[in-house]
Amino acid sequence: DLARTNRPVLVQWGEQVKAAKAFETSQAAGWAPRVNFQLQWLRSGPEADTVFTDYGRQNAVSGAIALNWDLFSGFQTDAQTKQARAQLAQARLNLAQNERDVEGQVKVALDSLGAQLRALDLAQQNRVTASQNLDYAQERFRAGASSTLEVRDAQLKLAQAYQTLIQTR
């Protein structure tokens, strides 16, 4: 959910879906009637003096209201509406595909994190085992049951276990 809300690509595709919805609405508006209103105020007179000094005279006000309704536009409105619906469907498909892509990326990242955590646990166990093996090799060397080669090998294995642990972290 956090990736869906914070990923810029998903926000972008979501905005494209909103824009496609608005475009579909605007194209479907061709089916609705339109009301036009016009109001006009005119002043005229035989002399400029009466027009610009006496505002109580020489006035004319006219207005008009018109209702336009295109019942048939040569299938243009229908075609534009269908095209807008197709664009909306395409935008929704793109959004859904990108959401699936992000979901897959998040799952891969979580699986990778889980594998890394398991590897870290194993590396810690390996370090403990290598440390115990070194102690055991030193005890055997003190008892005379092994050589310095075995002790050095155990020291090398412990150093490698530490290095693996650090790399895994």
CSV table of C-alpha atoms in Angstrom, one decimal:
chain,number,residue,atom,x,y,z
A,1,ASP,CA,0.0,0.0,0.0
A,2,LEU,CA,2.8,2.4,0.8
A,3,ALA,CA,4.5,1.7,-2.5
A,4,ARG,CA,1.2,2.3,-4.3
A,5,THR,CA,0.8,5.7,-2.8
A,6,ASN,CA,4.4,6.8,-2.9
A,7,ARG,CA,5.6,5.5,-6.3
A,8,PRO,CA,5.7,8.5,-8.7
A,9,VAL,CA,4.9,6.3,-11.7
A,10,LEU,CA,1.7,5.0,-10.1
A,11,VAL,CA,0.7,8.6,-9.1
A,12,GLN,CA,1.3,9.6,-12.7
A,13,TRP,CA,-0.8,6.8,-14.1
A,14,GLY,CA,-3.5,7.5,-11.5
A,15,GLU,CA,-3.6,11.1,-12.7
A,16,GLN,CA,-3.8,10.0,-16.3
A,17,VAL,CA,-6.9,7.9,-15.4
A,18,LYS,CA,-8.5,11.0,-13.8
A,19,ALA,CA,-7.7,13.0,-16.9
A,20,ALA,CA,-9.2,10.3,-19.1
A,21,LYS,CA,-12.4,10.3,-17.0
A,22,ALA,CA,-12.6,14.1,-17.3
A,23,PHE,CA,-12.1,13.8,-21.1
A,24,GLU,CA,-14.8,11.2,-21.4
A,25,THR,CA,-17.2,13.5,-19.5
A,26,SER,CA,-16.4,16.4,-21.7
A,27,GLN,CA,-16.9,14.4,-24.8
A,28,ALA,CA,-20.2,13.1,-23.6
A,29,ALA,CA,-21.3,16.6,-22.9
A,30,GLY,CA,-22.1,16.9,-26.6
A,31,TRP,CA,-25.3,15.0,-26.0
A,32,ALA,CA,-26.6,17.7,-23.5
A,33,PRO,CA,-28.4,20.8,-24.5
A,34,ARG,CA,-26.6,24.1,-24.2
A,35,VAL,CA,-28.1,27.4,-22.9
A,36,ASN,CA,-26.6,30.6,-24.1
A,37,PHE,CA,-27.4,34.0,-22.5
A,38,GLN,CA,-26.5,37.4,-23.9
A,39,LEU,CA,-27.1,40.8,-22.4
A,40,GLN,CA,-26.3,44.0,-24.3
A,41,TRP,CA,-26.4,47.7,-23.2
A,42,LEU,CA,-26.0,50.3,-25.9
A,43,ARG,CA,-25.9,54.1,-25.7
A,44,SER,CA,-26.3,56.2,-28.8
A,45,GLY,CA,-27.5,59.6,-29.7
A,46,PRO,CA,-27.4,62.3,-32.3
A,47,GLU,CA,-24.7,64.2,-30.5
A,48,ALA,CA,-21.7,63.2,-28.5
A,49,ASP,CA,-22.6,65.6,-25.7
A,50,THR,CA,-25.9,63.8,-24.8
A,51,VAL,CA,-24.3,60.4,-25.0
A,52,PHE,CA,-21.4,61.2,-22.5
A,53,THR,CA,-23.1,63.6,-20.1
A,54,ASP,CA,-26.7,62.5,-19.6
A,55,TYR,CA,-26.7,58.9,-18.6
A,56,GLY,CA,-30.4,58.8,-18.0
A,57,ARG,CA,-31.2,59.0,-21.7
A,58,GLN,CA,-30.2,57.3,-25.0
A,59,ASN,CA,-30.0,53.9,-23.4
A,60,ALA,CA,-31.0,50.6,-25.0
A,61,VAL,CA,-30.8,47.2,-23.2
A,62,SER,CA,-31.4,44.0,-25.0
A,63,GLY,CA,-31.1,40.4,-24.0
A,64,ALA,CA,-31.4,36.9,-25.4
A,65,ILE,CA,-31.5,33.4,-24.1
A,66,ALA,CA,-31.0,30.6,-26.6
A,67,LEU,CA,-31.3,26.9,-26.1
A,68,ASN,CA,-29.2,24.7,-28.5
A,69,TRP,CA,-29.5,21.0,-28.6
A,70,ASP,CA,-27.7,19.0,-31.3
A,71,LEU,CA,-29.9,16.0,-31.8
A,72,PHE,CA,-27.8,14.7,-34.7
A,73,SER,CA,-24.2,15.7,-35.3
A,74,GLY,CA,-23.3,13.2,-37.9
A,75,PHE,CA,-22.3,10.6,-35.3
A,76,GLN,CA,-19.4,12.9,-34.3
A,77,THR,CA,-20.4,13.0,-30.6
A,78,ASP,CA,-20.9,9.3,-30.5
A,79,ALA,CA,-17.5,8.6,-32.1
A,80,GLN,CA,-15.7,11.1,-29.8
A,81,THR,CA,-17.4,9.5,-26.7
A,82,LYS,CA,-16.4,6.0,-27.8
A,83,GLN,CA,-12.8,7.2,-28.4
A,84,ALA,CA,-12.7,8.8,-24.9
A,85,ARG,CA,-14.0,5.6,-23.3
A,86,ALA,CA,-11.3,3.6,-25.1
A,87,GLN,CA,-8.6,6.1,-23.8
A,88,LEU,CA,-10.0,5.7,-20.3
A,89,ALA,CA,-9.9,1.9,-20.6
A,90,GLN,CA,-6.3,2.1,-21.9
A,91,ALA,CA,-5.3,4.4,-19.0
A,92,ARG,CA,-6.9,2.0,-16.5
A,93,LEU,CA,-5.1,-1.0,-18.0
A,94,ASN,CA,-1.8,0.9,-17.8
A,95,LEU,CA,-2.4,1.8,-14.2
A,96,ALA,CA,-3.3,-1.9,-13.3
A,97,GLN,CA,-0.2,-3.1,-15.1
A,98,ASN,CA,2.1,-0.7,-13.3
A,99,GLU,CA,0.5,-1.6,-10.0
A,100,ARG,CA,1.2,-5.3,-10.7
A,101,ASP,CA,4.8,-4.4,-11.6
A,102,VAL,CA,5.3,-2.5,-8.4
A,103,GLU,CA,3.7,-5.3,-6.4
A,104,GLY,CA,6.1,-7.7,-8.0
A,105,GLN,CA,9.1,-5.5,-7.3
A,106,VAL,CA,8.0,-5.3,-3.7
A,107,LYS,CA,7.6,-9.0,-3.4
A,108,VAL,CA,11.0,-9.6,-5.0
A,109,ALA,CA,12.6,-7.1,-2.6
A,110,LEU,CA,10.9,-8.8,0.4
A,111,ASP,CA,11.9,-12.2,-0.7
A,112,SER,CA,15.5,-11.0,-1.2
A,113,LEU,CA,15.5,-9.4,2.3
A,114,GLY,CA,14.2,-12.7,3.8
A,115,ALA,CA,17.0,-14.6,2.0
A,116,GLN,CA,19.6,-12.1,3.2
A,117,LEU,CA,18.3,-12.4,6.8
A,118,ARG,CA,18.5,-16.2,6.6
A,119,ALA,CA,22.0,-16.0,5.2
A,120,LEU,CA,22.9,-13.6,8.1
A,121,ASP,CA,21.6,-16.1,10.6
A,122,LEU,CA,23.6,-18.9,9.0
A,123,ALA,CA,26.7,-16.7,8.9
A,124,GLN,CA,26.4,-16.0,12.6
A,125,GLN,CA,25.9,-19.7,13.3
A,126,ASN,CA,29.0,-20.5,11.1
A,127,ARG,CA,31.1,-18.0,13.1
A,128,VAL,CA,30.1,-19.5,16.4
A,129,THR,CA,30.9,-23.0,15.1
A,130,ALA,CA,34.3,-21.8,13.7
A,131,SER,CA,35.1,-20.2,17.1
A,132,GLN,CA,34.2,-23.5,18.9
A,133,ASN,CA,36.3,-25.4,16.3
A,134,LEU,CA,39.3,-23.2,17.0
A,135,ASP,CA,38.9,-23.8,20.8
A,136,TYR,CA,38.7,-27.5,20.1
A,137,ALA,CA,41.8,-27.4,17.9
A,138,GLN,CA,43.8,-25.5,20.5
A,139,GLU,CA,42.8,-28.0,23.2
A,140,ARG,CA,43.9,-30.9,21.0
A,141,PHE,CA,47.2,-29.1,20.3
A,142,ARG,CA,47.8,-28.5,24.0
A,143,ALA,CA,47.1,-32.2,24.6
A,144,GLY,CA,49.5,-33.1,21.8
A,145,ALA,CA,46.8,-34.8,19.6
A,146,SER,CA,47.2,-32.4,16.7
A,147,SER,CA,49.6,-30.1,14.9
A,148,THR,CA,49.9,-26.4,14.5
A,149,LEU,CA,48.6,-26.8,11.0
A,150,GLU,CA,45.2,-27.8,12.4
A,151,VAL,CA,45.2,-24.8,14.7
A,152,ARG,CA,46.2,-22.4,11.9
A,153,ASP,CA,43.5,-24.0,9.7
A,154,ALA,CA,40.9,-23.4,12.4
A,155,GLN,CA,42.1,-19.8,12.8
A,156,LEU,CA,41.7,-19.3,9.0
A,157,LYS,CA,38.2,-20.8,9.0
A,158,LEU,CA,37.3,-18.4,11.9
A,159,ALA,CA,38.6,-15.4,10.0
A,160,GLN,CA,36.7,-16.5,6.9
A,161,ALA,CA,33.5,-16.9,9.0
A,162,TYR,CA,34.0,-13.3,10.3
A,163,GLN,CA,34.5,-12.0,6.8
A,164,THR,CA,31.4,-13.8,5.5
A,165,LEU,CA,29.4,-12.4,8.4
A,166,ILE,CA,30.6,-8.9,7.7
A,167,GLN,CA,29.8,-9.2,4.0
A,168,THR,CA,26.4,-10.6,4.7
A,169,ARG,CA,25.6,-7.8,7.1
